[in-house]
Tab-separated table of N, CA and C in Angstrom:
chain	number	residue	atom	x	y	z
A	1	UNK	N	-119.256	-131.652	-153.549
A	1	UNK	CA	-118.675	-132.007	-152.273
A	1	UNK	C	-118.042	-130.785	-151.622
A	2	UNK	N	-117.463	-129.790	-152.748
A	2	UNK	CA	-116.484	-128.921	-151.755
A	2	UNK	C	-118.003	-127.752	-151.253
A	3	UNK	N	-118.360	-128.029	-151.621
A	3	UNK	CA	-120.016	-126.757	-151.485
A	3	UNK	C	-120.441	-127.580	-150.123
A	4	UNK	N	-120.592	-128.810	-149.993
A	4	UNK	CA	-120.561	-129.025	-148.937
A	4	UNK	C	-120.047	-128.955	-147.726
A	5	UNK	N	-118.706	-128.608	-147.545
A	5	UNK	CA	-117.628	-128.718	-146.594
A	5	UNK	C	-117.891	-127.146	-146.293
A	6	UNK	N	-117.876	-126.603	-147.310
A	6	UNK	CA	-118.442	-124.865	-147.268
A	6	UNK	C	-119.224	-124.772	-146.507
A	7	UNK	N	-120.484	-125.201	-146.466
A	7	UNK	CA	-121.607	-124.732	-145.685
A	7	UNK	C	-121.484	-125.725	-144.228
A	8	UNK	N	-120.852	-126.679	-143.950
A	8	UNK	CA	-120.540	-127.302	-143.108
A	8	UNK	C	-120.072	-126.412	-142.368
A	9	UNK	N	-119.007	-125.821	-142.474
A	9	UNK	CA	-117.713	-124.411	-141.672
A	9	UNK	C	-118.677	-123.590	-141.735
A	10	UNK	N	-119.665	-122.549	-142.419
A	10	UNK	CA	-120.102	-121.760	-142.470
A	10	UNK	C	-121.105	-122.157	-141.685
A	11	UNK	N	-122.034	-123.133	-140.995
A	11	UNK	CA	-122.628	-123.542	-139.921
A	11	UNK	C	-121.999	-123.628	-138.413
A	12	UNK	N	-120.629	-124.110	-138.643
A	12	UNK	CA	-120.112	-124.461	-137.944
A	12	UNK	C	-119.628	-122.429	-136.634
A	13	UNK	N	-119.319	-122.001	-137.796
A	13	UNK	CA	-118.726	-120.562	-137.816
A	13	UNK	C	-120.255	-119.981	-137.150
A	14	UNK	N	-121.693	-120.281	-137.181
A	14	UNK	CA	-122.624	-119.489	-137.578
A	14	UNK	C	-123.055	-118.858	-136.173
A	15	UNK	N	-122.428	-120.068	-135.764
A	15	UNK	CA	-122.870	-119.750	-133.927
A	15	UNK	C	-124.290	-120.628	-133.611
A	16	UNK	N	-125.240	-121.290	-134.513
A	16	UNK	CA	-126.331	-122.261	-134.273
A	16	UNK	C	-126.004	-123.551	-133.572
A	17	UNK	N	-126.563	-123.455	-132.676
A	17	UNK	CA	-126.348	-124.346	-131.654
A	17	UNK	C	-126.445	-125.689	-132.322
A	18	UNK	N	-126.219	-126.781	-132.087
A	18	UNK	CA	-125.796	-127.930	-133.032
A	18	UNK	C	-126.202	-129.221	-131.599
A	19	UNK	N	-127.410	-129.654	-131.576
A	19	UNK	CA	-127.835	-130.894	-130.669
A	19	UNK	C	-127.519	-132.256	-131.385
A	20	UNK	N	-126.737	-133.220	-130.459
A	20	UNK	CA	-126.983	-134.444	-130.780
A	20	UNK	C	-127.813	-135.070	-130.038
A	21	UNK	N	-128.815	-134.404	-129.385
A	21	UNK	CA	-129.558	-135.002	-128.205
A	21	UNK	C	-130.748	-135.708	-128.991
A	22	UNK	N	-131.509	-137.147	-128.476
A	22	UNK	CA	-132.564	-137.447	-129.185
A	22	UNK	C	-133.992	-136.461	-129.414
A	23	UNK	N	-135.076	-136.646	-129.136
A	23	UNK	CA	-136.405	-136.064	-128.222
A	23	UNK	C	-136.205	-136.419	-127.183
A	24	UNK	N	-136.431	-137.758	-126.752
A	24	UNK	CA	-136.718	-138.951	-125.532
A	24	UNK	C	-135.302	-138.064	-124.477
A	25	UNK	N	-134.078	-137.872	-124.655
A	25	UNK	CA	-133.398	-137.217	-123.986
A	25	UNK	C	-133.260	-135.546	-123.762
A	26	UNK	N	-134.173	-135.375	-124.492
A	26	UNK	CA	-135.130	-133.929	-124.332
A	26	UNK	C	-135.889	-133.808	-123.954
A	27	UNK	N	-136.730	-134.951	-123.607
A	27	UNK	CA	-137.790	-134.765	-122.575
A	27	UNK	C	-137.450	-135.196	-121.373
A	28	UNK	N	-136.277	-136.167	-121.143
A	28	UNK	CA	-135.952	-136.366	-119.959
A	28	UNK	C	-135.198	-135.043	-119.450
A	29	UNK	N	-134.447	-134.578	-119.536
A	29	UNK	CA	-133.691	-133.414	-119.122
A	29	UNK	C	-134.535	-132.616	-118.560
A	30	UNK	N	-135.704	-132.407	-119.347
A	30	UNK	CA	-136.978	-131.158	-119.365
A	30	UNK	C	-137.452	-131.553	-118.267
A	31	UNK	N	-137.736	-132.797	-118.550
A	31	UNK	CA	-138.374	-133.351	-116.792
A	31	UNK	C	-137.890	-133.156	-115.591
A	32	UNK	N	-136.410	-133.547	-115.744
A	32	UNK	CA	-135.963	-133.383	-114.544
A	32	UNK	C	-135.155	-131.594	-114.138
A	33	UNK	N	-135.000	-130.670	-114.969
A	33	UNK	CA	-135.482	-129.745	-114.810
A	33	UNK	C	-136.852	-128.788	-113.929
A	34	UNK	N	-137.611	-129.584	-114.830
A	34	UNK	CA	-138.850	-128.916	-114.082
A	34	UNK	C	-139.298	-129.938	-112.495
A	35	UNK	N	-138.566	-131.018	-112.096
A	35	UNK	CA	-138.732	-131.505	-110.725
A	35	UNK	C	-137.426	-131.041	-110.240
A	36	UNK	N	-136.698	-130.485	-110.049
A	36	UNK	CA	-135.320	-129.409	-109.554
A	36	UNK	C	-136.164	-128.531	-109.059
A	37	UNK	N	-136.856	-127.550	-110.153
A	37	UNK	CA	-137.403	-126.444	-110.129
A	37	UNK	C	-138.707	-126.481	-109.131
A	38	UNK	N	-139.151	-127.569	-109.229
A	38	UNK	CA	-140.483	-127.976	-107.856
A	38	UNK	C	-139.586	-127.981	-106.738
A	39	UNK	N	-138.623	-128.915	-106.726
A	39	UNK	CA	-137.938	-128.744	-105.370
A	39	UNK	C	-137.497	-128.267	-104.472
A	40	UNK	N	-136.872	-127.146	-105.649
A	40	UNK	CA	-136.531	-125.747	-104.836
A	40	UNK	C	-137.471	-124.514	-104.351
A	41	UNK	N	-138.838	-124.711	-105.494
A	41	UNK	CA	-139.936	-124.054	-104.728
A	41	UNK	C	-140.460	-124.242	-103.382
A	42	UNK	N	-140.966	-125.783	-103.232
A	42	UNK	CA	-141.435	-125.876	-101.791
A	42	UNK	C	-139.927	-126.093	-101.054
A	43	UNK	N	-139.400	-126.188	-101.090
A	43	UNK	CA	-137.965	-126.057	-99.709
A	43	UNK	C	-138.622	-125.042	-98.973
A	44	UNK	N	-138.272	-125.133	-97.884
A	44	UNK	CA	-138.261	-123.982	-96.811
A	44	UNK	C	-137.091	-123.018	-97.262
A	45	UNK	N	-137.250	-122.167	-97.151
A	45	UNK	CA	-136.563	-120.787	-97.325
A	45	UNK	C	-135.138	-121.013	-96.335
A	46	UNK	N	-133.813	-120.316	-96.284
A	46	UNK	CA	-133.458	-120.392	-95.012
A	46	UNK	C	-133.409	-119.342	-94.424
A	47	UNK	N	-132.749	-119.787	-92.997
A	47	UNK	CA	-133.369	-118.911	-91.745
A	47	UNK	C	-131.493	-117.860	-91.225
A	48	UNK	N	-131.507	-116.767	-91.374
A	48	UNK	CA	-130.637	-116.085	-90.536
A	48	UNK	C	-131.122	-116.230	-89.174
A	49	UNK	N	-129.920	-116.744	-88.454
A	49	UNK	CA	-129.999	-116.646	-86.918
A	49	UNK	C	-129.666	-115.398	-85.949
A	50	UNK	N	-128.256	-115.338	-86.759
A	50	UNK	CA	-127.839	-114.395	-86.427
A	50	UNK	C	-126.528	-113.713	-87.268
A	51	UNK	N	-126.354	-112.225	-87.089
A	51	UNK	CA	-125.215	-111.511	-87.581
A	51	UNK	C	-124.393	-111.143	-87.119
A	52	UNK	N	-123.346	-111.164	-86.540
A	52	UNK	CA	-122.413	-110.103	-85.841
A	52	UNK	C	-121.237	-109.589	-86.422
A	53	UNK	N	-121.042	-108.374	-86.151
A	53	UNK	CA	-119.763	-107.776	-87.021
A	53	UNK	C	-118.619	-107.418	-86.011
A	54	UNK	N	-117.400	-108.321	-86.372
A	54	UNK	CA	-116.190	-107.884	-85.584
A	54	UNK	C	-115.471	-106.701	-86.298
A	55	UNK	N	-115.528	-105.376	-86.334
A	55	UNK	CA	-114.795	-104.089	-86.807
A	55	UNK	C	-113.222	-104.307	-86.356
A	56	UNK	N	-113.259	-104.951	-85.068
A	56	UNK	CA	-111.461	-105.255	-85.366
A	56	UNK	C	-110.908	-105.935	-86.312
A	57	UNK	N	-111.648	-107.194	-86.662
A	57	UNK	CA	-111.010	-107.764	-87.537
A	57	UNK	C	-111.743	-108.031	-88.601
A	58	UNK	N	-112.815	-106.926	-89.200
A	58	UNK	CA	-113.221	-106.884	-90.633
A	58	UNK	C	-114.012	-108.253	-90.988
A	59	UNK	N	-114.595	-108.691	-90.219
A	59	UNK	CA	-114.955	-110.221	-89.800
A	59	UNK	C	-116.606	-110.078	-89.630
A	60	UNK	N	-117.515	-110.555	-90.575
A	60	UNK	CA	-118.586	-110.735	-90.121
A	60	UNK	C	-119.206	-112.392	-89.894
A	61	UNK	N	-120.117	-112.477	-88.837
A	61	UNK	CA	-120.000	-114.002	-88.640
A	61	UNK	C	-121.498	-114.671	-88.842
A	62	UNK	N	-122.039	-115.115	-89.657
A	62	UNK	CA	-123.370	-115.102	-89.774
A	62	UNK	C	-123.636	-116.546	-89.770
A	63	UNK	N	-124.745	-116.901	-89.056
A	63	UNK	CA	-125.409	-118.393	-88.721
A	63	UNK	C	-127.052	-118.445	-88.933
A	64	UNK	N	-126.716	-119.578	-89.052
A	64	UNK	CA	-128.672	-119.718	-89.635
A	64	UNK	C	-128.530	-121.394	-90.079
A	65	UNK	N	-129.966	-121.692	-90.998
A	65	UNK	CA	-130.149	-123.061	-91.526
A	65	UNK	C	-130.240	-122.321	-92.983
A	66	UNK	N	-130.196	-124.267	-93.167
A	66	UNK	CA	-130.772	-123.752	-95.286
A	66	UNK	C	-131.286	-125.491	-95.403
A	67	UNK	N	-132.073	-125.312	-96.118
A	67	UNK	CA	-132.612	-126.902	-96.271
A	67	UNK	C	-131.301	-127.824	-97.540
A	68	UNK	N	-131.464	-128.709	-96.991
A	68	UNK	CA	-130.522	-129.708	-97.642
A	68	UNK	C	-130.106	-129.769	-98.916
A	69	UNK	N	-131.331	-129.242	-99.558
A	69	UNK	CA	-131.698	-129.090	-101.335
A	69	UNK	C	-130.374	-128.329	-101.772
A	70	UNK	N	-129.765	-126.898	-101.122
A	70	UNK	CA	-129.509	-125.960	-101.203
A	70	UNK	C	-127.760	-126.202	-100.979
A	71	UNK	N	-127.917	-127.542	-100.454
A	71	UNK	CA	-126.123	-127.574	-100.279
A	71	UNK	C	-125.764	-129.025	-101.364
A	72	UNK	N	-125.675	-128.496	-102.552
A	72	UNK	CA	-125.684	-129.678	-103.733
A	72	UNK	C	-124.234	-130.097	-103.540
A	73	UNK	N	-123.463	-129.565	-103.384
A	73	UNK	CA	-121.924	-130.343	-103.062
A	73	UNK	C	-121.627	-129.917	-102.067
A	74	UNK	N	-122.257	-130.261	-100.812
A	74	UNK	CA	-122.072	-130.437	-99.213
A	74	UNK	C	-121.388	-128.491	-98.995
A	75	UNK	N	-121.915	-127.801	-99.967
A	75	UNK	CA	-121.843	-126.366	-99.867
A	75	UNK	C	-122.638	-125.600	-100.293
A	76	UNK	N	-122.445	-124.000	-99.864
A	76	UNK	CA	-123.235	-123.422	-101.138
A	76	UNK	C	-122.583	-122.013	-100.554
A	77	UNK	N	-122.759	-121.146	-101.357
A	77	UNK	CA	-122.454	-119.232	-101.572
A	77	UNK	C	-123.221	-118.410	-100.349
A	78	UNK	N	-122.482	-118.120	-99.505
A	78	UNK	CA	-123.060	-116.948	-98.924
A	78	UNK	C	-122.110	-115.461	-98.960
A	79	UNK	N	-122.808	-114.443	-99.733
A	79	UNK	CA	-122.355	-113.029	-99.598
A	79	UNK	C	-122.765	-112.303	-98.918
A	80	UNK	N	-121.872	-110.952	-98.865
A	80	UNK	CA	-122.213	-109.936	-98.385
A	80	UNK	C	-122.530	-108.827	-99.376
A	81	UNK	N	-123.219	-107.523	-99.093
A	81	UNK	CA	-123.519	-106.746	-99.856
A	81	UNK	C	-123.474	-105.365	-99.001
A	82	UNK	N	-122.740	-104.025	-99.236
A	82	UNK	CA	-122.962	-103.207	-98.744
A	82	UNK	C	-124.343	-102.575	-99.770
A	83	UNK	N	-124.514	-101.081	-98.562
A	83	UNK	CA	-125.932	-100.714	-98.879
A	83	UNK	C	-126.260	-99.911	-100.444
A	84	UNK	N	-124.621	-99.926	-101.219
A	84	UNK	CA	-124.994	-99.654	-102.304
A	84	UNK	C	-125.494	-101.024	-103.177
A	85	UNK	N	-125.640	-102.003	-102.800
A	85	UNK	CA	-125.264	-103.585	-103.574
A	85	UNK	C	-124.221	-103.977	-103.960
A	86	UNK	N	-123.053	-103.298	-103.660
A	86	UNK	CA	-121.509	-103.776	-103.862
A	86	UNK	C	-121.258	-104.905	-103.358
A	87	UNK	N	-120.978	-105.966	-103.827
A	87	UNK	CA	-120.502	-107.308	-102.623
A	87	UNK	C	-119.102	-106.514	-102.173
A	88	UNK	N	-118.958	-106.968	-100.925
A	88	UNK	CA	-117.910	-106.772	-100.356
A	88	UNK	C	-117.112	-108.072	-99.477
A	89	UNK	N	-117.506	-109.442	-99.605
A	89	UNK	CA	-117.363	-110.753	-99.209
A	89	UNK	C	-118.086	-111.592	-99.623
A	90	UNK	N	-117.888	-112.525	-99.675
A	90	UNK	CA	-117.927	-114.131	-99.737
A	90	UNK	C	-117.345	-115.326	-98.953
A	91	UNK	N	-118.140	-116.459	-98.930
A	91	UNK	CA	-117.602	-117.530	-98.599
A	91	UNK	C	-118.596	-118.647	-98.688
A	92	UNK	N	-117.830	-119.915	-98.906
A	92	UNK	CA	-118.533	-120.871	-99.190
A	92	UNK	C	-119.112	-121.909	-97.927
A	93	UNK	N	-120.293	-121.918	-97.492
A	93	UNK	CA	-120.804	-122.329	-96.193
A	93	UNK	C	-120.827	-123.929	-96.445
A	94	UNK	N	-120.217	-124.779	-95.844
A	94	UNK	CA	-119.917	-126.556	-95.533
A	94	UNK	C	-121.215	-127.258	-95.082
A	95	UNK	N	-121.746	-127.810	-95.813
A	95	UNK	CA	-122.549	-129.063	-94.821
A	95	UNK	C	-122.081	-129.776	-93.806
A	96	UNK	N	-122.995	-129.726	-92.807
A	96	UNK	CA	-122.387	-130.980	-91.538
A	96	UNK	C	-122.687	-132.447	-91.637
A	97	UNK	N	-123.542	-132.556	-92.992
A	97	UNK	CA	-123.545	-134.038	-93.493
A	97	UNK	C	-122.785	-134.402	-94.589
A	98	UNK	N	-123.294	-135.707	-95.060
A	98	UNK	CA	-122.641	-136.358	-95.809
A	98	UNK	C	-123.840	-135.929	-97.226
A	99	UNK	N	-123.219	-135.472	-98.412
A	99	UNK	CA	-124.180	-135.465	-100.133
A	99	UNK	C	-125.186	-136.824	-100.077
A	100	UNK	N	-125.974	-136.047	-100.326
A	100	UNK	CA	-127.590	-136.997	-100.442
A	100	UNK	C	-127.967	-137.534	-99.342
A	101	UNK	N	-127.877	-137.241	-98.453
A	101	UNK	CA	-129.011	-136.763	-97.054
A	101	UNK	C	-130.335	-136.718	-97.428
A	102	UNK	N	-131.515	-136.514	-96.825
A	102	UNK	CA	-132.996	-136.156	-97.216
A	102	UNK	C	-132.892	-134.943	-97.353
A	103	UNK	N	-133.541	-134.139	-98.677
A	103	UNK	CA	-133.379	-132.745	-99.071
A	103	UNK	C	-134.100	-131.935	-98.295
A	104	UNK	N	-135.381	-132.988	-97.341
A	104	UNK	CA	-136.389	-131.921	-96.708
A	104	UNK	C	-135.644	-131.619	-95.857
A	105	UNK	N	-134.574	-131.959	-95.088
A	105	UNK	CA	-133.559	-131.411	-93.424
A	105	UNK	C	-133.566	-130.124	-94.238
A	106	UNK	N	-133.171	-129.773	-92.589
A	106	UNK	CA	-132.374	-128.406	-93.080
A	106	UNK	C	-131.189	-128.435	-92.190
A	107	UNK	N	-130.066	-128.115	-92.401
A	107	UNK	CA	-128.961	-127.748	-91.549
A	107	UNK	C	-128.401	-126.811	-91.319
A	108	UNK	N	-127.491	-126.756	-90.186
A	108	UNK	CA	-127.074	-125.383	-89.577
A	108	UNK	C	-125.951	-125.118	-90.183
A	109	UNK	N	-125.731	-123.897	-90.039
A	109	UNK	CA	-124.092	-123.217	-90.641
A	109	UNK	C	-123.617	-122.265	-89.900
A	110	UNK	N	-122.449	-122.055	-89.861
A	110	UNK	CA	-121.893	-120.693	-89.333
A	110	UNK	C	-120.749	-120.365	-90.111
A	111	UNK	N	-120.339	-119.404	-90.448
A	111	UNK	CA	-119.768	-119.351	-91.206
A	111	UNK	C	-118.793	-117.554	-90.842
A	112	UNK	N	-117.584	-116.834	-90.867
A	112	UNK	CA	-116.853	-116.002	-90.717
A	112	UNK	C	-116.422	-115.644	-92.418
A	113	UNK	N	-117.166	-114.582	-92.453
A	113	UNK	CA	-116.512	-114.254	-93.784
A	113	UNK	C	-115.993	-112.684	-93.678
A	114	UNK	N	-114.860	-112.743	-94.222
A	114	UNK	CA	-113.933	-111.904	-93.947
A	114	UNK	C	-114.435	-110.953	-95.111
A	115	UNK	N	-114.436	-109.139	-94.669
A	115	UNK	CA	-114.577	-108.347	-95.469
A	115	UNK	C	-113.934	-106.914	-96.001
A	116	UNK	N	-114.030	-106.419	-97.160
A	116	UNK	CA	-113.198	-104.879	-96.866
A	116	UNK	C	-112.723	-104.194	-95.737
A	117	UNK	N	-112.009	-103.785	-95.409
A	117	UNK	CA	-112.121	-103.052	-94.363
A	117	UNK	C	-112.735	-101.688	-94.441
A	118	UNK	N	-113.310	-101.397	-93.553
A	118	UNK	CA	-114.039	-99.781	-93.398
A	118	UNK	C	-115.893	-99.882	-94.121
A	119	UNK	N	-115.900	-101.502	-94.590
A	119	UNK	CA	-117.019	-101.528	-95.365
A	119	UNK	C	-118.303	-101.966	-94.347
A	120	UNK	N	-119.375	-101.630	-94.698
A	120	UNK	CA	-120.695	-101.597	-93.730
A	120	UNK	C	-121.459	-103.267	-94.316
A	121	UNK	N	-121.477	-103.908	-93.583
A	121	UNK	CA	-122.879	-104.727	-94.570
A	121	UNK	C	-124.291	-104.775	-94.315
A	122	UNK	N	-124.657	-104.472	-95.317
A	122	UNK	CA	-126.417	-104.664	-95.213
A	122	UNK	C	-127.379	-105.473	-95.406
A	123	UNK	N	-126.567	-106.395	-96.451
A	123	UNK	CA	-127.174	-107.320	-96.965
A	123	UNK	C	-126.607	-108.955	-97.138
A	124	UNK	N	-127.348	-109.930	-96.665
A	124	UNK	CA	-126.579	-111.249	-96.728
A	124	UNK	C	-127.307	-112.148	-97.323
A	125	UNK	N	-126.241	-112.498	-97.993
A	125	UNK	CA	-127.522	-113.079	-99.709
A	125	UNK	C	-126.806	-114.740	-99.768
A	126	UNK	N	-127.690	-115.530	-99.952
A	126	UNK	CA	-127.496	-116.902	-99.625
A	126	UNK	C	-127.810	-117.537	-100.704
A	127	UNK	N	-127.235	-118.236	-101.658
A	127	UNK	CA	-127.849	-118.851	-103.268
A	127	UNK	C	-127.722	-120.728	-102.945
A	128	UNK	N	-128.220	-120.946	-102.897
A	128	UNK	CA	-128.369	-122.344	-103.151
A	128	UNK	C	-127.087	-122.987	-104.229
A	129	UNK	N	-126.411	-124.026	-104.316
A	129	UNK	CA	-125.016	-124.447	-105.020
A	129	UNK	C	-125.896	-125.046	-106.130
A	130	UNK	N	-124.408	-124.602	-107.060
A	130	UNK	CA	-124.967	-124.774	-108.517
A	130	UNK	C	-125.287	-126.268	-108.552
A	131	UNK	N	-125.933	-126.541	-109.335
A	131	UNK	CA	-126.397	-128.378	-109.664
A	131	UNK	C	-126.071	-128.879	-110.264
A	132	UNK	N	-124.527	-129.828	-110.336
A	132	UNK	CA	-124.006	-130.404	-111.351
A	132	UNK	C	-124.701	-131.565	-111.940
A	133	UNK	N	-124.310	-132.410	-113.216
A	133	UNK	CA	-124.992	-132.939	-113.730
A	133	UNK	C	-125.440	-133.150	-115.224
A	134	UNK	N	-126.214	-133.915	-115.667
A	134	UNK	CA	-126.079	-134.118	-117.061
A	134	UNK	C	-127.938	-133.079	-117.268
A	135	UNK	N	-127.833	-131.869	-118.544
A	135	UNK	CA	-129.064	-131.314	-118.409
A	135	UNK	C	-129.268	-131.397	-119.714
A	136	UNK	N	-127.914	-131.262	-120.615
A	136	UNK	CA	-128.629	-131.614	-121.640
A	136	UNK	C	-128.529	-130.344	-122.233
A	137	UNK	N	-129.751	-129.678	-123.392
A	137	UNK	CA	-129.926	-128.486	-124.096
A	137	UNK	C	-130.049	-127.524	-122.708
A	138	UNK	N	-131.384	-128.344	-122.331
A	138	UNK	CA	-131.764	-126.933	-121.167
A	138	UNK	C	-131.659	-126.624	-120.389
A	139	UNK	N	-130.076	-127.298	-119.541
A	139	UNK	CA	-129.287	-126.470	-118.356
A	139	UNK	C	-130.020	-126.777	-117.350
A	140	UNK	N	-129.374	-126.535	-116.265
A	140	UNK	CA	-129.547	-126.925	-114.716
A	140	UNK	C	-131.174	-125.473	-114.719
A	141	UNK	N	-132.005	-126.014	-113.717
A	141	UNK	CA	-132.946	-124.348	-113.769
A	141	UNK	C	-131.757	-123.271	-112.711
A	142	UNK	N	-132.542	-122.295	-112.787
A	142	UNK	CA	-131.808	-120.960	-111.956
A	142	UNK	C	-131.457	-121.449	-110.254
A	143	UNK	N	-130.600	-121.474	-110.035
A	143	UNK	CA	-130.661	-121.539	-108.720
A	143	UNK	C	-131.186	-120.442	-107.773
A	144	UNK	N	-132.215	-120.468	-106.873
A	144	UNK	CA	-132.426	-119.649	-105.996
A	144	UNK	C	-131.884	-119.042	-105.232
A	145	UNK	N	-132.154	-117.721	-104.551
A	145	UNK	CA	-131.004	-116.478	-103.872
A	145	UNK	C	-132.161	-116.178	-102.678
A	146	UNK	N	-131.469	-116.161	-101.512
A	146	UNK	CA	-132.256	-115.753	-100.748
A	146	UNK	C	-131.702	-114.421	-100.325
A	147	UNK	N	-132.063	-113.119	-99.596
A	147	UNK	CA	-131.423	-111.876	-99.099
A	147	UNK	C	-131.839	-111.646	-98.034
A	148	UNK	N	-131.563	-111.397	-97.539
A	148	UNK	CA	-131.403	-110.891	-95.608
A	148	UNK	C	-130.905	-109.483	-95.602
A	149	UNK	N	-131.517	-108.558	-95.236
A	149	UNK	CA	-131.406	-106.777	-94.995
A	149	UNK	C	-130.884	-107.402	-93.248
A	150	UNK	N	-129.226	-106.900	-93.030
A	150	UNK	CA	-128.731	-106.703	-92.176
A	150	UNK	C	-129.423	-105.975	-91.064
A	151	UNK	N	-130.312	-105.780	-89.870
A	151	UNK	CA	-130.770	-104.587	-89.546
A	151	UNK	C	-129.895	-103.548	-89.103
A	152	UNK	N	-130.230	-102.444	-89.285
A	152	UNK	CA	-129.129	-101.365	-88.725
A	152	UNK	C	-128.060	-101.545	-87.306
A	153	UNK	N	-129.327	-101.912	-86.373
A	153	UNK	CA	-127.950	-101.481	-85.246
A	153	UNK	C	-127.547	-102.917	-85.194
A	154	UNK	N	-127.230	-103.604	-86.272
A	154	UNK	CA	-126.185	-104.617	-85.867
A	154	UNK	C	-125.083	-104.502	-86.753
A	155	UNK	N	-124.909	-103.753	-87.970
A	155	UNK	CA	-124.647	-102.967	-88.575
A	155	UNK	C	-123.253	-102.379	-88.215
């Protein structure tokens, strides 16, 4: 018995991941994994409308769509990136609907995200919100990132 309790802790200690999941709830997870992962493929991409940078007040203001898929808790991540890839801002862009809408919409955003001062941005990178939920072993899939190259003279 005590040889048992031994290798019990010494499993426990081993760092091996330890499932109480069935199959049947391993294949469901897997499934719905890989229909996430369809979903977010065909989505439409989203669309920058527009950029503008207020230098008085370190303020860049960026608008566009993102399809519905992409705002999993009536939000999702939009950064900034100067031209080394440094983020230099963030902020979290709001849905104008209500959670579980039709995923094919897409909706509008605008959004003011405040940045370093003296910092340039080049890049505005848009990730789709993480996907809460039950996944099981094999985790939500990757959420998708979209990037937008600032053009210069708006810059």
């Amino acid at each position: 018995m005590f040889s048992s309790v031994l290798a019990a802790i010494a499993l426990a200690f081993s760092g091996a991941p330890q499932s109480t999941q069935t199959p049947e709830e391993t294949a469901m997870y897997a499934a719905d994994y890989r229909d996430l992962a369809a979903a977010y493929a065909t989505a439409p991409k989203p669309v920058i409308v527009s950029v503008e940078v207020d230098r008085r007040r370190d303020v860049v203001r960026v608008t566009g769509t993102a399809p519905a898929i992409w705002f999993s808790e009536n939000q999702f991540p939009i950064a900034l990136e100067d031209a080394k890839g440094d983020g230099i801002g963030d902020f979290l862009a709001h849905a104008p609907h209500n959670f579980g809408d039709d995923e094919n919409e897409s909706w509008a955003f605008a959004v003011n995200i405040s940045i370093k001062p003296g910092a340039t941005p080049a890049t505005v990178i848009v990730s789709a919100d993480e996907v809460a939920g039950e996944w099981g072993d094999v985790g939500p899939p990757p959420t998708p990132t979209f990037r937008f190259a600032i053009p210069a003279e708006t810059r």
